Amino acid sequence: MKISEVASILEAKVLTGGDMLDLEVNSACGSDMMSDVLAYVKEEGILLTGLINVQVIRTLLMMDMNCVVFVRGKIPPEGIVEFAADSGVAVLQTELPMFESCGRLYTAGLGRKCGNEGEADV
């Protein structure tokens, strides 16, 4: 699934990374705990979170992820958006809650063929 499709499905605004919308993502992780992301994410994908601090972008960089979706209407501070842009991370923002966002992406087919024994990461 392309990042542009993720943005459409989640009715999300693109805050940075407009040039990355054609990149493919194969999985998603929804978490406000960056320690869980570090422990359980197995492949490149997108992160859905309501946490709005610089550690989110740093975690993405460590995990070779290139897109974050801030959920629940959370708007990250400009410094975080700038750091993401400088780091090559696309930033999306949606008013949807995390549960619905993950459900929409799973229903659209994201994550159904990743993880252990066919389990989805969404």
mmCIF file with all atom_site columns, C-alpha atoms in Angstrom:
data_model
loop_
_atom_site.group_PDB
_atom_site.id
_atom_site.type_symbol
_atom_site.label_atom_id
_atom_site.label_alt_id
_atom_site.label_comp_id
_atom_site.label_asym_id
_atom_site.label_entity_id
_atom_site.label_seq_id
_atom_site.pdbx_PDB_ins_code
_atom_site.Cartn_x
_atom_site.Cartn_y
_atom_site.Cartn_z
_atom_site.occupancy
_atom_site.B_iso_or_equiv
_atom_site.pdbx_formal_charge
_atom_site.auth_seq_id
_atom_site.auth_comp_id
_atom_site.auth_asym_id
_atom_site.auth_atom_id
_atom_site.pdbx_PDB_model_num
ATOM 1   C CA . MET A 1 1   ? 0.000   0.000   0.000  1.00 0.00 ? 1   MET A CA 1
ATOM 2   C CA . LYS A 1 2   ? 1.318   3.471   -0.816 1.00 0.00 ? 2   LYS A CA 1
ATOM 3   C CA . ILE A 1 3   ? 1.589   6.205   1.805  1.00 0.00 ? 3   ILE A CA 1
ATOM 4   C CA . SER A 1 4   ? -0.855  8.234   -0.312 1.00 0.00 ? 4   SER A CA 1
ATOM 5   C CA . GLU A 1 5   ? -3.429  5.448   0.123  1.00 0.00 ? 5   GLU A CA 1
ATOM 6   C CA . VAL A 1 6   ? -2.844  5.435   3.877  1.00 0.00 ? 6   VAL A CA 1
ATOM 7   C CA . ALA A 1 7   ? -3.460  9.186   3.930  1.00 0.00 ? 7   ALA A CA 1
ATOM 8   C CA . SER A 1 8   ? -6.670  8.758   1.962  1.00 0.00 ? 8   SER A CA 1
ATOM 9   C CA . ILE A 1 9   ? -8.002  5.882   4.076  1.00 0.00 ? 9   ILE A CA 1
ATOM 10  C CA . LEU A 1 10  ? -7.312  7.793   7.294  1.00 0.00 ? 10  LEU A CA 1
ATOM 11  C CA . GLU A 1 11  ? -8.517  11.141  5.932  1.00 0.00 ? 11  GLU A CA 1
ATOM 12  C CA . ALA A 1 12  ? -5.115  12.416  7.041  1.00 0.00 ? 12  ALA A CA 1
ATOM 13  C CA . LYS A 1 13  ? -3.301  15.665  6.382  1.00 0.00 ? 13  LYS A CA 1
ATOM 14  C CA . VAL A 1 14  ? 0.246   15.393  5.058  1.00 0.00 ? 14  VAL A CA 1
ATOM 15  C CA . LEU A 1 15  ? 2.403   17.611  7.287  1.00 0.00 ? 15  LEU A CA 1
ATOM 16  C CA . THR A 1 16  ? 5.706   16.685  5.645  1.00 0.00 ? 16  THR A CA 1
ATOM 17  C CA . GLY A 1 17  ? 6.973   14.139  3.151  1.00 0.00 ? 17  GLY A CA 1
ATOM 18  C CA . GLY A 1 18  ? 4.691   15.002  0.257  1.00 0.00 ? 18  GLY A CA 1
ATOM 19  C CA . ASP A 1 19  ? 7.423   13.691  -2.042 1.00 0.00 ? 19  ASP A CA 1
ATOM 20  C CA . MET A 1 20  ? 7.233   10.294  -0.301 1.00 0.00 ? 20  MET A CA 1
ATOM 21  C CA . LEU A 1 21  ? 3.577   9.529   -0.972 1.00 0.00 ? 21  LEU A CA 1
ATOM 22  C CA . ASP A 1 22  ? 4.414   6.921   -3.628 1.00 0.00 ? 22  ASP A CA 1
ATOM 23  C CA . LEU A 1 23  ? 6.521   4.838   -1.217 1.00 0.00 ? 23  LEU A CA 1
ATOM 24  C CA . GLU A 1 24  ? 5.125   1.391   -0.396 1.00 0.00 ? 24  GLU A CA 1
ATOM 25  C CA . VAL A 1 25  ? 4.470   0.240   3.168  1.00 0.00 ? 25  VAL A CA 1
ATOM 26  C CA . ASN A 1 26  ? 3.713   -3.362  4.113  1.00 0.00 ? 26  ASN A CA 1
ATOM 27  C CA . SER A 1 27  ? 2.791   -3.141  7.772  1.00 0.00 ? 27  SER A CA 1
ATOM 28  C CA . ALA A 1 28  ? 1.668   -0.801  10.509 1.00 0.00 ? 28  ALA A CA 1
ATOM 29  C CA . CYS A 1 29  ? 2.153   -0.556  14.249 1.00 0.00 ? 29  CYS A CA 1
ATOM 30  C CA . GLY A 1 30  ? -0.174  1.341   16.557 1.00 0.00 ? 30  GLY A CA 1
ATOM 31  C CA . SER A 1 31  ? 1.431   2.295   19.875 1.00 0.00 ? 31  SER A CA 1
ATOM 32  C CA . ASP A 1 32  ? 2.068   5.173   22.247 1.00 0.00 ? 32  ASP A CA 1
ATOM 33  C CA . MET A 1 33  ? 4.898   3.205   23.858 1.00 0.00 ? 33  MET A CA 1
ATOM 34  C CA . MET A 1 34  ? 8.109   3.520   21.882 1.00 0.00 ? 34  MET A CA 1
ATOM 35  C CA . SER A 1 35  ? 9.628   0.639   23.854 1.00 0.00 ? 35  SER A CA 1
ATOM 36  C CA . ASP A 1 36  ? 6.979   -1.663  22.337 1.00 0.00 ? 36  ASP A CA 1
ATOM 37  C CA . VAL A 1 37  ? 7.803   -0.389  18.862 1.00 0.00 ? 37  VAL A CA 1
ATOM 38  C CA . LEU A 1 38  ? 11.483  -1.127  19.447 1.00 0.00 ? 38  LEU A CA 1
ATOM 39  C CA . ALA A 1 39  ? 10.703  -4.591  20.820 1.00 0.00 ? 39  ALA A CA 1
ATOM 40  C CA . TYR A 1 40  ? 8.053   -5.833  18.407 1.00 0.00 ? 40  TYR A CA 1
ATOM 41  C CA . VAL A 1 41  ? 8.220   -4.141  15.022 1.00 0.00 ? 41  VAL A CA 1
ATOM 42  C CA . LYS A 1 42  ? 9.773   -6.579  12.585 1.00 0.00 ? 42  LYS A CA 1
ATOM 43  C CA . GLU A 1 43  ? 9.887   -4.769  9.262  1.00 0.00 ? 43  GLU A CA 1
ATOM 44  C CA . GLU A 1 44  ? 9.557   -1.418  7.617  1.00 0.00 ? 44  GLU A CA 1
ATOM 45  C CA . GLY A 1 45  ? 6.128   0.065   7.952  1.00 0.00 ? 45  GLY A CA 1
ATOM 46  C CA . ILE A 1 46  ? 4.270   2.979   9.443  1.00 0.00 ? 46  ILE A CA 1
ATOM 47  C CA . LEU A 1 47  ? 3.700   3.966   13.043 1.00 0.00 ? 47  LEU A CA 1
ATOM 48  C CA . LEU A 1 48  ? 0.375   5.229   14.330 1.00 0.00 ? 48  LEU A CA 1
ATOM 49  C CA . THR A 1 49  ? 0.667   7.075   17.638 1.00 0.00 ? 49  THR A CA 1
ATOM 50  C CA . GLY A 1 50  ? -0.786  9.788   19.797 1.00 0.00 ? 50  GLY A CA 1
ATOM 51  C CA . LEU A 1 51  ? 2.587   10.524  21.365 1.00 0.00 ? 51  LEU A CA 1
ATOM 52  C CA . ILE A 1 52  ? 3.974   13.826  20.107 1.00 0.00 ? 52  ILE A CA 1
ATOM 53  C CA . ASN A 1 53  ? 7.605   14.116  21.094 1.00 0.00 ? 53  ASN A CA 1
ATOM 54  C CA . VAL A 1 54  ? 10.935  13.844  19.326 1.00 0.00 ? 54  VAL A CA 1
ATOM 55  C CA . GLN A 1 55  ? 11.446  10.261  20.555 1.00 0.00 ? 55  GLN A CA 1
ATOM 56  C CA . VAL A 1 56  ? 8.809   9.145   18.053 1.00 0.00 ? 56  VAL A CA 1
ATOM 57  C CA . ILE A 1 57  ? 10.941  10.295  15.121 1.00 0.00 ? 57  ILE A CA 1
ATOM 58  C CA . ARG A 1 58  ? 14.115  8.879   16.677 1.00 0.00 ? 58  ARG A CA 1
ATOM 59  C CA . THR A 1 59  ? 12.381  5.516   17.145 1.00 0.00 ? 59  THR A CA 1
ATOM 60  C CA . LEU A 1 60  ? 11.274  5.511   13.516 1.00 0.00 ? 60  LEU A CA 1
ATOM 61  C CA . LEU A 1 61  ? 14.817  6.163   12.375 1.00 0.00 ? 61  LEU A CA 1
ATOM 62  C CA . MET A 1 62  ? 16.162  3.287   14.498 1.00 0.00 ? 62  MET A CA 1
ATOM 63  C CA . MET A 1 63  ? 13.563  0.937   13.024 1.00 0.00 ? 63  MET A CA 1
ATOM 64  C CA . ASP A 1 64  ? 14.034  2.013   9.379  1.00 0.00 ? 64  ASP A CA 1
ATOM 65  C CA . MET A 1 65  ? 10.438  3.246   9.276  1.00 0.00 ? 65  MET A CA 1
ATOM 66  C CA . ASN A 1 66  ? 9.639   6.228   7.086  1.00 0.00 ? 66  ASN A CA 1
ATOM 67  C CA . CYS A 1 67  ? 6.129   7.319   8.027  1.00 0.00 ? 67  CYS A CA 1
ATOM 68  C CA . VAL A 1 68  ? 4.290   8.303   11.194 1.00 0.00 ? 68  VAL A CA 1
ATOM 69  C CA . VAL A 1 69  ? 0.585   9.024   11.566 1.00 0.00 ? 69  VAL A CA 1
ATOM 70  C CA . PHE A 1 70  ? -0.380  11.131  14.561 1.00 0.00 ? 70  PHE A CA 1
ATOM 71  C CA . VAL A 1 71  ? -3.882  10.050  15.608 1.00 0.00 ? 71  VAL A CA 1
ATOM 72  C CA . ARG A 1 72  ? -6.647  11.509  17.811 1.00 0.00 ? 72  ARG A CA 1
ATOM 73  C CA . GLY A 1 73  ? -6.193  14.959  16.297 1.00 0.00 ? 73  GLY A CA 1
ATOM 74  C CA . LYS A 1 74  ? -2.760  15.343  17.872 1.00 0.00 ? 74  LYS A CA 1
ATOM 75  C CA . ILE A 1 75  ? -0.687  18.026  16.178 1.00 0.00 ? 75  ILE A CA 1
ATOM 76  C CA . PRO A 1 76  ? 3.068   17.709  16.670 1.00 0.00 ? 76  PRO A CA 1
ATOM 77  C CA . PRO A 1 77  ? 5.108   20.822  17.451 1.00 0.00 ? 77  PRO A CA 1
ATOM 78  C CA . GLU A 1 78  ? 6.787   22.456  14.449 1.00 0.00 ? 78  GLU A CA 1
ATOM 79  C CA . GLY A 1 79  ? 10.246  21.361  15.656 1.00 0.00 ? 79  GLY A CA 1
ATOM 80  C CA . ILE A 1 80  ? 9.232   17.717  15.442 1.00 0.00 ? 80  ILE A CA 1
ATOM 81  C CA . VAL A 1 81  ? 7.823   18.174  11.943 1.00 0.00 ? 81  VAL A CA 1
ATOM 82  C CA . GLU A 1 82  ? 11.045  19.909  10.867 1.00 0.00 ? 82  GLU A CA 1
ATOM 83  C CA . PHE A 1 83  ? 13.194  17.141  12.393 1.00 0.00 ? 83  PHE A CA 1
ATOM 84  C CA . ALA A 1 84  ? 11.076  14.546  10.580 1.00 0.00 ? 84  ALA A CA 1
ATOM 85  C CA . ALA A 1 85  ? 11.409  16.395  7.275  1.00 0.00 ? 85  ALA A CA 1
ATOM 86  C CA . ASP A 1 86  ? 15.180  16.698  7.703  1.00 0.00 ? 86  ASP A CA 1
ATOM 87  C CA . SER A 1 87  ? 15.336  12.974  8.542  1.00 0.00 ? 87  SER A CA 1
ATOM 88  C CA . GLY A 1 88  ? 13.296  11.793  5.552  1.00 0.00 ? 88  GLY A CA 1
ATOM 89  C CA . VAL A 1 89  ? 10.196  10.818  7.544  1.00 0.00 ? 89  VAL A CA 1
ATOM 90  C CA . ALA A 1 90  ? 6.696   11.473  6.230  1.00 0.00 ? 90  ALA A CA 1
ATOM 91  C CA . VAL A 1 91  ? 4.320   12.892  8.849  1.00 0.00 ? 91  VAL A CA 1
ATOM 92  C CA . LEU A 1 92  ? 0.565   12.470  8.581  1.00 0.00 ? 92  LEU A CA 1
ATOM 93  C CA . GLN A 1 93  ? -2.109  13.659  11.004 1.00 0.00 ? 93  GLN A CA 1
ATOM 94  C CA . THR A 1 94  ? -5.652  12.322  11.387 1.00 0.00 ? 94  THR A CA 1
ATOM 95  C CA . GLU A 1 95  ? -8.578  13.154  13.638 1.00 0.00 ? 95  GLU A CA 1
ATOM 96  C CA . LEU A 1 96  ? -9.448  9.452   13.893 1.00 0.00 ? 96  LEU A CA 1
ATOM 97  C CA . PRO A 1 97  ? -8.710  7.504   17.077 1.00 0.00 ? 97  PRO A CA 1
ATOM 98  C CA . MET A 1 98  ? -5.958  4.883   16.946 1.00 0.00 ? 98  MET A CA 1
ATOM 99  C CA . PHE A 1 99  ? -8.343  1.914   17.132 1.00 0.00 ? 99  PHE A CA 1
ATOM 100 C CA . GLU A 1 100 ? -10.366 3.076   14.128 1.00 0.00 ? 100 GLU A CA 1
ATOM 101 C CA . SER A 1 101 ? -7.231  4.053   12.191 1.00 0.00 ? 101 SER A CA 1
ATOM 102 C CA . CYS A 1 102 ? -5.700  0.592   12.670 1.00 0.00 ? 102 CYS A CA 1
ATOM 103 C CA . GLY A 1 103 ? -9.015  -1.049  11.799 1.00 0.00 ? 103 GLY A CA 1
ATOM 104 C CA . ARG A 1 104 ? -9.380  0.924   8.587  1.00 0.00 ? 104 ARG A CA 1
ATOM 105 C CA . LEU A 1 105 ? -5.857  0.044   7.470  1.00 0.00 ? 105 LEU A CA 1
ATOM 106 C CA . TYR A 1 106 ? -6.314  -3.627  8.338  1.00 0.00 ? 106 TYR A CA 1
ATOM 107 C CA . THR A 1 107 ? -9.648  -3.761  6.497  1.00 0.00 ? 107 THR A CA 1
ATOM 108 C CA . ALA A 1 108 ? -7.944  -2.201  3.470  1.00 0.00 ? 108 ALA A CA 1
ATOM 109 C CA . GLY A 1 109 ? -5.399  -5.046  3.515  1.00 0.00 ? 109 GLY A CA 1
ATOM 110 C CA . LEU A 1 110 ? -2.367  -3.476  5.203  1.00 0.00 ? 110 LEU A CA 1
ATOM 111 C CA . GLY A 1 111 ? -0.492  -5.901  7.416  1.00 0.00 ? 111 GLY A CA 1
ATOM 112 C CA . ARG A 1 112 ? -2.402  -9.040  6.577  1.00 0.00 ? 112 ARG A CA 1
ATOM 113 C CA . LYS A 1 113 ? 0.666   -10.792 5.165  1.00 0.00 ? 113 LYS A CA 1
ATOM 114 C CA . CYS A 1 114 ? 3.302   -9.807  7.703  1.00 0.00 ? 114 CYS A CA 1
ATOM 115 C CA . GLY A 1 115 ? 4.328   -10.896 11.179 1.00 0.00 ? 115 GLY A CA 1
ATOM 116 C CA . ASN A 1 116 ? 4.545   -14.420 12.554 1.00 0.00 ? 116 ASN A CA 1
ATOM 117 C CA . GLU A 1 117 ? 2.380   -17.154 11.076 1.00 0.00 ? 117 GLU A CA 1
ATOM 118 C CA . GLY A 1 118 ? 0.259   -14.687 9.123  1.00 0.00 ? 118 GLY A CA 1
ATOM 119 C CA . GLU A 1 119 ? -0.624  -12.549 12.135 1.00 0.00 ? 119 GLU A CA 1
ATOM 120 C CA . ALA A 1 120 ? -1.034  -8.854  11.348 1.00 0.00 ? 120 ALA A CA 1
ATOM 121 C CA . ASP A 1 121 ? 1.079   -6.200  13.027 1.00 0.00 ? 121 ASP A CA 1
ATOM 122 C CA . VAL A 1 122 ? -1.784  -3.697  12.909 1.00 0.00 ? 122 VAL A CA 1
#
